[in-house]
Amino acid sequence: MIEEKGILFILSGPSGVGKGTVRKEIFNRKNNLKYSISMTTRKMRPGEKDGVDYFFKTKEEFQELIRQNKLLEYAKYVDNYYGTPREYVEDMLAAGHDVLLEIEVQGALQVKKNFPDGVFIFLLPPSLEELKNRIVRRGTETDSLVRNRLAEAKKEIRMMDNYDYAVLNDDIDRAVENVRTIIASEHLKRERVEKQYKKILEVELP
Amino acid sequence: MIEEKGILFILSGPSGVGKGTVRKEIFNRKNNLKYSISMTTRKMRPGEKDGVDYFFKTKEEFQELIRQNKLLEYAKYVDNYYGTPREYVEDMLAAGHDVLLEIEVQGALQVKKNFPDGVFIFLLPPSLEELKNRIVRRGTETDSLVRNRLAEAKKEIRMMDNYDYAVLNDDIDRAVENVRTIIASEHLKRERVEKQYKKILEVELP
């Protein structure tokens, strides 16, 4: 039974929880996933490729896409825009690929509004203590920044109500397996299977 | 994170689809499942044990349980009642076990009314042709009975709208793995994880 359309999975959670690591590990394993490529107005760096690392756009182009509602989410950091182009995601889904989007909580909530059919997965730290350790271990933050990040994380954890699934990232392999389990089970949802199956039945039952 | 309550999974589908085989294979593998033991008024057979093969009851006891709405579903075949006692299922769930109930489509629809929190899985034959072959291969049915069973199966397949998941039984190992995937992913639903997780947060955030 070939399915017609892929599913958009959104992997999200507070910063420091390990979204990037889990995402990389998922792509290291056998999968039918495409990574959602972001769009940005920042300058291309040496070694980067347009359409691979990012879709690189001018500020004017980006603002025009915002006006046309062609971004699933976007944000401005310092002087540059970053966002998720809707068209790339929809092309991949239409071609039968699942798409994985790894994103901060604020961005995920925007995607939820613009693409409610997505499957939203919240990655949880084993505890706030452990989350603090992970942020400190990165070594790039001052004490007051760590406190801010932690306060922000608490707020974000309270936003998990908007998600479909929650995966505890206490063990990277287990977290990866759990995300893969969610991806597999979403393909077994009755609504999805039914559409395909009824076509078989129609052929057999004139 | 210890979960407080188990989940009731209902494995169902048209007769001949292989529900029993899939169920047995699931119990042959590592699991945290309890099999839902049925209740019956038929005589105990040599080798059978009360509370293991069935809960054996008199007709009067069974009818009293029906009146008290203590059965998740029941039916009468020839002169005997068969049903699923609610109490056994709820005791197992309360103890943190998942419960698997393998049942015909009509019974599953009754369970759905009495226990809407269950997770309903519909097992599909690869095709009606293959379903016919399986019924014929059993060798216990006459031609007209096979036709009846097939007509019934078509009706039952149209009832899959009431289910949460649909699993194609074209390959027994794949079907078993898919049911196991569904069981695992249901434990990752945000509502379930959230309840437990917020307890952790409360401890950490006075």
Short mmCIF file of C-alpha atoms in Angstrom, two decimals:
data_model
loop_
_atom_site.label_atom_id
_atom_site.label_comp_id
_atom_site.label_asym_id
_atom_site.label_seq_id
_atom_site.Cartn_x
_atom_site.Cartn_y
_atom_site.Cartn_z
CA MET A 1 0.00 0.00 0.00
CA ILE A 2 1.71 3.15 -1.20
CA GLU A 3 0.72 6.25 0.69
CA GLU A 4 0.13 9.37 -1.30
CA LYS A 5 1.33 12.01 1.09
CA GLY A 6 4.01 12.29 3.74
CA ILE A 7 3.58 13.66 7.24
CA LEU A 8 5.19 16.76 8.74
CA PHE A 9 6.80 16.05 12.12
CA ILE A 10 7.84 18.95 14.30
CA LEU A 11 10.57 18.19 16.86
CA SER A 12 10.71 20.91 19.46
CA GLY A 13 11.40 21.64 23.10
CA PRO A 14 13.24 24.07 25.38
CA SER A 15 16.73 25.16 24.39
CA GLY A 16 19.40 22.94 25.87
CA VAL A 17 17.19 19.84 25.73
CA GLY A 18 19.17 18.25 22.90
CA LYS A 19 16.87 18.71 19.89
CA GLY A 20 19.81 18.99 17.48
CA THR A 21 21.50 15.82 18.73
CA VAL A 22 18.29 13.79 18.54
CA ARG A 23 17.56 15.12 15.06
CA LYS A 24 21.04 14.25 13.77
CA GLU A 25 20.79 10.72 15.18
CA ILE A 26 17.40 10.21 13.52
CA PHE A 27 18.87 11.14 10.15
CA ASN A 28 21.82 8.80 10.77
CA ARG A 29 19.39 5.86 10.80
CA LYS A 30 17.28 4.35 8.06
CA ASN A 31 14.42 6.70 7.30
CA ASN A 32 12.09 8.15 4.69
CA LEU A 33 12.54 11.63 6.11
CA LYS A 34 13.49 14.90 4.52
CA TYR A 35 14.95 17.63 6.67
CA SER A 36 13.05 20.89 6.43
CA ILE A 37 15.54 23.40 5.04
CA SER A 38 15.27 26.88 6.56
CA MET A 39 15.35 30.18 4.76
CA THR A 40 17.53 33.08 5.90
CA THR A 41 18.66 36.57 4.92
CA ARG A 42 22.07 36.21 6.53
CA LYS A 43 25.15 36.02 4.32
CA MET A 44 26.21 32.63 2.97
CA ARG A 45 29.33 31.39 4.79
CA PRO A 46 32.24 29.61 3.10
CA GLY A 47 31.28 25.98 2.44
CA GLU A 48 27.54 26.60 2.63
CA LYS A 49 25.26 25.86 -0.32
CA ASP A 50 22.00 27.49 -1.27
CA GLY A 51 19.16 24.93 -1.01
CA VAL A 52 21.27 22.61 1.15
CA ASP A 53 22.25 24.47 4.34
CA TYR A 54 19.68 27.21 3.88
CA PHE A 55 17.69 28.88 1.18
CA PHE A 56 19.47 32.23 1.02
CA LYS A 57 17.28 35.24 0.24
CA THR A 58 17.51 39.01 0.28
CA LYS A 59 15.60 40.94 2.92
CA GLU A 60 13.18 42.16 0.26
CA GLU A 61 12.50 38.63 -0.99
CA PHE A 62 11.97 37.38 2.56
CA GLN A 63 9.57 40.20 3.44
CA GLU A 64 7.62 39.50 0.27
CA LEU A 65 7.25 35.82 1.29
CA ILE A 66 6.02 36.95 4.73
CA ARG A 67 3.39 39.16 3.05
CA GLN A 68 2.27 36.26 0.86
CA ASN A 69 2.02 33.95 3.91
CA LYS A 70 4.51 31.55 2.34
CA LEU A 71 6.37 30.81 5.57
CA LEU A 72 5.21 28.27 8.15
CA GLU A 73 7.03 30.36 10.76
CA TYR A 74 9.70 33.03 10.90
CA ALA A 75 11.65 35.15 13.36
CA LYS A 76 14.13 37.99 13.24
CA TYR A 77 17.43 37.60 15.15
CA VAL A 78 19.55 40.73 15.37
CA ASP A 79 19.28 41.96 11.80
CA ASN A 80 18.46 38.77 9.92
CA TYR A 81 15.32 36.80 9.18
CA TYR A 82 15.07 33.03 9.60
CA GLY A 83 12.05 31.00 8.61
CA THR A 84 10.54 27.79 7.25
CA PRO A 85 9.32 28.01 3.65
CA ARG A 86 5.96 26.33 3.19
CA GLU A 87 6.54 25.38 -0.44
CA TYR A 88 9.57 23.14 0.15
CA VAL A 89 7.73 21.28 2.93
CA GLU A 90 4.60 20.80 0.82
CA ASP A 91 6.60 19.62 -2.21
CA MET A 92 8.34 16.95 -0.11
CA LEU A 93 5.05 15.82 1.47
CA ALA A 94 3.39 15.64 -1.95
CA ALA A 95 6.26 13.45 -3.18
CA GLY A 96 5.48 11.00 -0.35
CA HIS A 97 8.32 11.91 2.00
CA ASP A 98 7.89 12.67 5.65
CA VAL A 99 9.45 15.95 6.68
CA LEU A 100 11.17 16.61 9.99
CA LEU A 101 11.36 20.15 11.27
CA GLU A 102 13.54 20.84 14.32
CA ILE A 103 12.59 24.13 15.87
CA GLU A 104 12.30 26.26 19.02
CA VAL A 105 9.03 26.30 20.93
CA GLN A 106 7.95 29.75 19.72
CA GLY A 107 8.46 28.72 16.10
CA ALA A 108 6.60 25.45 16.65
CA LEU A 109 3.56 27.33 17.91
CA GLN A 110 3.55 29.40 14.71
CA VAL A 111 3.80 26.22 12.61
CA LYS A 112 0.88 24.78 14.56
CA LYS A 113 -1.29 27.70 13.43
CA ASN A 114 -0.16 27.49 9.80
CA PHE A 115 0.00 23.72 9.50
CA PRO A 116 -2.32 22.08 12.06
CA ASP A 117 -1.96 18.67 10.34
CA GLY A 118 1.63 18.43 11.54
CA VAL A 119 2.54 16.00 14.32
CA PHE A 120 4.09 17.94 17.19
CA ILE A 121 6.67 16.21 19.38
CA PHE A 122 7.96 17.87 22.55
CA LEU A 123 11.39 16.85 23.80
CA LEU A 124 11.63 17.01 27.60
CA PRO A 125 14.73 17.33 29.78
CA PRO A 126 14.94 14.58 32.45
CA SER A 127 14.72 17.38 35.04
CA LEU A 128 15.31 21.11 35.31
CA GLU A 129 18.50 20.37 37.23
CA GLU A 130 19.81 18.34 34.30
CA LEU A 131 18.73 21.04 31.84
CA LYS A 132 20.71 23.60 33.86
CA ASN A 133 23.76 21.32 33.79
CA ARG A 134 23.49 20.98 30.03
CA ILE A 135 23.26 24.74 29.51
CA VAL A 136 26.21 25.34 31.88
CA ARG A 137 28.27 22.60 30.21
CA ARG A 138 28.05 24.40 26.89
CA GLY A 139 30.22 27.00 28.64
CA THR A 140 29.05 29.86 26.44
CA GLU A 141 26.66 31.42 28.95
CA THR A 142 27.17 33.70 31.93
CA ASP A 143 25.40 32.98 35.23
CA SER A 144 22.62 35.46 34.62
CA LEU A 145 22.14 34.11 31.09
CA VAL A 146 21.84 30.58 32.49
CA ARG A 147 19.18 31.80 34.90
CA ASN A 148 17.31 33.48 32.04
CA ARG A 149 17.51 30.41 29.85
CA LEU A 150 16.21 28.26 32.68
CA ALA A 151 13.29 30.59 33.41
CA GLU A 152 12.51 30.55 29.70
CA ALA A 153 12.69 26.74 29.66
CA LYS A 154 10.15 26.52 32.50
CA LYS A 155 7.77 28.71 30.53
CA GLU A 156 8.32 26.61 27.42
CA ILE A 157 7.69 23.34 29.24
CA ARG A 158 4.33 24.71 30.28
CA MET A 159 3.56 25.13 26.57
CA MET A 160 3.74 21.42 25.91
CA ASP A 161 -0.06 21.36 26.02
CA ASN A 162 0.02 22.31 22.34
CA TYR A 163 1.91 19.15 21.36
CA ASP A 164 0.72 15.67 20.37
CA TYR A 165 3.56 13.66 21.91
CA ALA A 166 6.18 14.14 24.60
CA VAL A 167 9.51 12.31 24.66
CA LEU A 168 11.86 12.36 27.62
CA ASN A 169 15.47 12.93 26.55
CA ASP A 170 17.13 11.10 29.44
CA ASP A 171 18.92 8.73 27.07
CA ILE A 172 19.70 9.74 23.49
CA ASP A 173 19.17 6.26 21.96
CA ARG A 174 15.87 5.81 23.75
CA ALA A 175 14.70 9.29 22.75
CA VAL A 176 15.62 8.60 19.11
CA GLU A 177 13.81 5.25 19.17
CA ASN A 178 10.75 6.89 20.70
CA VAL A 179 10.62 9.56 18.00
CA ARG A 180 10.95 6.82 15.36
CA THR A 181 8.12 4.90 17.02
CA ILE A 182 5.90 7.98 16.83
CA ILE A 183 6.73 8.44 13.15
CA ALA A 184 5.90 4.80 12.39
CA SER A 185 2.65 4.77 14.36
CA GLU A 186 1.36 7.95 12.74
CA HIS A 187 1.41 6.06 9.44
CA LEU A 188 -0.89 3.46 10.99
CA LYS A 189 -3.60 5.97 11.93
CA ARG A 190 -6.89 4.67 10.61
CA GLU A 191 -7.74 7.81 8.59
CA ARG A 192 -4.50 7.45 6.62
CA VAL A 193 -4.75 3.72 5.98
CA GLU A 194 -8.46 3.85 5.25
CA LYS A 195 -8.14 6.19 2.27
CA GLN A 196 -5.70 3.85 0.55
CA TYR A 197 -7.52 0.71 1.56
CA LYS A 198 -10.90 1.82 0.30
CA LYS A 199 -9.31 2.21 -3.12
CA ILE A 200 -8.38 -1.47 -3.03
CA LEU A 201 -11.93 -2.31 -2.01
CA GLU A 202 -13.43 -0.23 -4.80
CA VAL A 203 -11.39 -2.15 -7.34
CA GLU A 204 -12.56 -5.42 -5.87
CA LEU A 205 -16.16 -4.43 -5.23
CA PRO A 206 -17.57 -2.92 -8.40
CA MET B 1 8.89 8.09 35.00
CA ILE B 2 6.43 5.51 36.24
CA GLU B 3 3.02 5.72 34.68
CA GLU B 4 0.04 5.29 36.88
CA LYS B 5 -2.40 3.54 34.61
CA GLY B 6 -2.23 1.09 31.75
CA ILE B 7 -4.01 1.41 28.42
CA LEU B 8 -6.69 -0.87 27.00
CA PHE B 9 -5.92 -1.96 23.43
CA ILE B 10 -8.66 -3.59 21.37
CA LEU B 11 -7.45 -5.78 18.50
CA SER B 12 -10.28 -6.45 16.12
CA GLY B 13 -11.17 -7.04 12.48
CA PRO B 14 -13.23 -9.28 10.21
CA SER B 15 -13.26 -12.99 10.93
CA GLY B 16 -10.55 -14.83 9.02
CA VAL B 17 -8.16 -11.89 9.14
CA GLY B 18 -5.83 -13.57 11.64
CA LYS B 19 -6.57 -11.72 14.89
CA GLY B 20 -5.81 -14.79 17.00
CA THR B 21 -2.46 -15.46 15.35
CA VAL B 22 -1.35 -11.84 15.71
CA ARG B 23 -2.48 -11.77 19.33
CA LYS B 24 -0.57 -14.98 20.19
CA GLU B 25 2.61 -13.66 18.56
CA ILE B 26 2.34 -10.40 20.51
CA PHE B 27 2.18 -12.33 23.77
CA ASN B 28 5.17 -14.45 22.67
CA ARG B 29 7.33 -11.34 22.68
CA LYS B 30 8.49 -9.12 25.50
CA ASN B 31 5.54 -7.08 26.73
CA ASN B 32 3.81 -5.43 29.64
CA LEU B 33 0.44 -6.72 28.47
CA LYS B 34 -2.29 -8.64 30.19
CA TYR B 35 -4.72 -10.63 28.12
CA SER B 36 -8.33 -9.72 28.79
CA ILE B 37 -9.93 -12.90 30.11
CA SER B 38 -13.47 -13.47 28.88
CA MET B 39 -16.45 -14.61 30.91
CA THR B 40 -18.73 -17.41 29.76
CA THR B 41 -21.67 -19.52 30.87
CA ARG B 42 -20.58 -22.56 28.89
CA LYS B 43 -19.36 -25.63 30.76
CA MET B 44 -15.71 -25.81 31.74
CA ARG B 45 -13.82 -28.30 29.52
CA PRO B 46 -11.17 -30.72 30.77
CA GLY B 47 -7.89 -28.88 31.28
CA GLU B 48 -9.51 -25.45 31.51
CA LYS B 49 -9.11 -23.29 34.62
CA ASP B 50 -11.47 -20.69 36.02
CA GLY B 51 -9.81 -17.24 35.86
CA VAL B 52 -7.24 -18.46 33.33
CA ASP B 53 -9.07 -19.65 30.21
CA TYR B 54 -12.33 -17.98 31.12
CA PHE B 55 -14.21 -16.75 34.12
CA PHE B 56 -16.94 -19.41 34.36
CA LYS B 57 -20.34 -18.19 35.55
CA THR B 58 -23.89 -19.48 35.75
CA LYS B 59 -26.50 -17.97 33.45
CA GLU B 60 -28.08 -16.19 36.42
CA GLU B 61 -24.76 -14.66 37.50
CA PHE B 62 -24.06 -13.53 33.95
CA GLN B 63 -27.47 -11.96 33.51
CA GLU B 64 -27.03 -10.12 36.81
CA LEU B 65 -23.70 -8.67 35.57
CA ILE B 66 -25.44 -7.54 32.37
CA ARG B 67 -28.10 -5.77 34.45
CA GLN B 68 -25.41 -4.06 36.54
CA ASN B 69 -23.57 -2.94 33.37
CA LYS B 70 -20.45 -4.78 34.50
CA LEU B 71 -19.54 -6.10 31.07
CA LEU B 72 -17.68 -4.09 28.45
CA GLU B 73 -19.45 -6.21 25.81
CA TYR B 74 -21.29 -9.50 25.59
CA ALA B 75 -23.04 -11.76 23.10
CA LYS B 76 -25.07 -14.94 23.15
CA TYR B 77 -23.99 -17.83 20.90
CA VAL B 78 -26.41 -20.74 20.70
CA ASP B 79 -27.32 -21.11 24.36
CA ASN B 80 -24.32 -19.55 26.08
CA TYR B 81 -23.23 -16.05 26.99
CA TYR B 82 -19.72 -14.75 26.32
CA GLY B 83 -18.50 -11.36 27.49
CA THR B 84 -15.70 -9.14 28.76
CA PRO B 85 -15.87 -8.31 32.47
CA ARG B 86 -15.14 -4.65 33.15
CA GLU B 87 -13.69 -5.22 36.61
CA TYR B 88 -10.80 -7.47 35.56
CA VAL B 89 -9.78 -4.99 32.86
CA GLU B 90 -9.95 -2.03 35.23
CA ASP B 91 -7.98 -3.83 37.93
CA MET B 92 -5.17 -4.61 35.48
CA LEU B 93 -5.12 -1.03 34.15
CA ALA B 94 -5.04 0.35 37.70
CA ALA B 95 -2.05 -1.89 38.46
CA GLY B 96 -0.19 -0.24 35.56
CA HIS B 97 -0.55 -3.05 33.00
CA ASP B 98 -1.74 -2.57 29.49
CA VAL B 99 -4.58 -4.89 28.55
CA LEU B 100 -5.09 -6.47 25.13
CA LEU B 101 -8.57 -7.51 24.12
CA GLU B 102 -8.95 -9.55 20.92
CA ILE B 103 -12.50 -9.43 19.72
CA GLU B 104 -14.94 -9.50 16.79
CA VAL B 105 -16.04 -6.21 15.23
CA GLN B 106 -19.53 -6.22 16.80
CA GLY B 107 -18.03 -6.70 20.26
CA ALA B 108 -15.45 -3.99 19.67
CA LEU B 109 -18.19 -1.49 18.86
CA GLN B 110 -19.86 -2.31 22.19
CA VAL B 111 -16.53 -1.84 24.01
CA LYS B 112 -16.13 1.51 22.27
CA LYS B 113 -19.40 2.69 23.82
CA ASN B 114 -18.54 1.40 27.29
CA PHE B 115 -14.85 2.25 27.29
CA PRO B 116 -14.15 5.13 24.88
CA ASP B 117 -10.61 5.59 26.28
CA GLY B 118 -9.54 2.30 24.70
CA VAL B 119 -7.24 2.31 21.68
CA PHE B 120 -8.97 0.52 18.81
CA ILE B 121 -6.85 -1.30 16.25
CA PHE B 122 -8.42 -2.75 13.10
CA LEU B 123 -6.65 -5.65 11.42
CA LEU B 124 -7.13 -5.62 7.65
CA PRO B 125 -6.82 -8.52 5.19
CA PRO B 126 -4.39 -7.75 2.32
CA SER B 127 -7.37 -8.10 -0.01
CA LEU B 128 -10.82 -9.66 -0.08
CA GLU B 129 -9.45 -12.37 -2.36
CA GLU B 130 -6.86 -13.29 0.27
CA LEU B 131 -9.50 -13.19 3.01
CA LYS B 132 -11.61 -15.62 0.97
CA ASN B 133 -8.61 -17.92 0.56
CA ARG B 134 -8.00 -17.89 4.31
CA ILE B 135 -11.61 -18.73 5.11
CA VAL B 136 -11.65 -21.51 2.50
CA ARG B 137 -8.30 -22.88 3.72
CA ARG B 138 -9.75 -23.44 7.16
CA GLY B 139 -11.86 -26.05 5.38
CA THR B 140 -14.67 -25.91 7.89
CA GLU B 141 -17.08 -23.85 5.78
CA THR B 142 -19.39 -24.71 2.91
CA ASP B 143 -19.49 -22.54 -0.22
CA SER B 144 -22.55 -20.61 0.87
CA LEU B 145 -21.05 -20.06 4.33
CA VAL B 146 -17.88 -18.71 2.72
CA ARG B 147 -20.00 -16.29 0.68
CA ASN B 148 -21.83 -15.19 3.83
CA ARG B 149 -18.61 -14.72 5.78
CA LEU B 150 -17.18 -12.67 2.95
CA ALA B 151 -20.26 -10.46 2.69
CA GLU B 152 -20.06 -10.00 6.47
CA ALA B 153 -16.36 -9.13 6.22
CA LYS B 154 -17.09 -6.42 3.66
CA LYS B 155 -19.66 -4.90 6.01
CA GLU B 156 -17.18 -5.09 8.89
CA ILE B 157 -14.40 -3.45 6.89
CA ARG B 158 -16.72 -0.52 6.32
CA MET B 159 -16.96 -0.19 10.12
CA MET B 160 -13.27 0.59 10.46
CA ASP B 161 -14.24 4.26 10.74
CA ASN B 162 -14.76 3.62 14.45
CA TYR B 163 -11.13 2.61 14.99
CA ASP B 164 -8.02 4.63 15.84
CA TYR B 165 -5.48 2.58 13.87
CA ALA B 166 -5.52 0.14 10.97
CA VAL B 167 -2.88 -2.55 10.43
CA LEU B 168 -2.61 -4.57 7.24
CA ASN B 169 -2.07 -8.27 7.99
CA ASP B 170 -0.17 -9.14 4.81
CA ASP B 171 2.80 -10.40 6.80
CA ILE B 172 2.41 -11.70 10.35
CA ASP B 173 5.75 -10.36 11.66
CA ARG B 174 5.13 -6.94 10.19
CA ALA B 175 1.58 -6.84 11.58
CA VAL B 176 2.85 -7.81 15.04
CA GLU B 177 5.58 -5.15 14.91
CA ASN B 178 3.04 -2.56 13.83
CA VAL B 179 0.71 -3.36 16.73
CA ARG B 180 3.70 -3.15 19.09
CA THR B 181 4.62 0.23 17.59
CA ILE B 182 1.10 1.49 18.24
CA ILE B 183 1.24 0.29 21.85
CA ALA B 184 4.59 2.03 22.42
CA SER B 185 3.57 5.28 20.79
CA GLU B 186 0.34 5.55 22.77
CA HIS B 187 2.50 5.75 25.89
CA LEU B 188 4.22 8.79 24.38
CA LYS B 189 1.02 10.78 23.91
CA ARG B 190 1.52 14.18 25.44
CA GLU B 191 -1.52 13.99 27.77
CA ARG B 192 -0.13 10.85 29.40
CA VAL B 193 3.47 12.04 29.76
CA GLU B 194 2.42 15.51 30.87
CA LYS B 195 0.57 14.32 33.96
CA GLN B 196 3.64 12.51 35.25
CA TYR B 197 6.06 15.19 34.19
CA LYS B 198 4.23 18.03 35.87
CA LYS B 199 4.66 16.16 39.13
CA ILE B 200 8.42 16.30 38.62
CA LEU B 201 8.17 20.02 37.91
CA GLU B 202 6.08 20.68 41.01
CA VAL B 203 8.75 19.09 43.16
CA GLU B 204 11.41 21.23 41.53
CA LEU B 205 9.46 24.48 41.35
CA PRO B 206 8.07 25.29 44.78
#
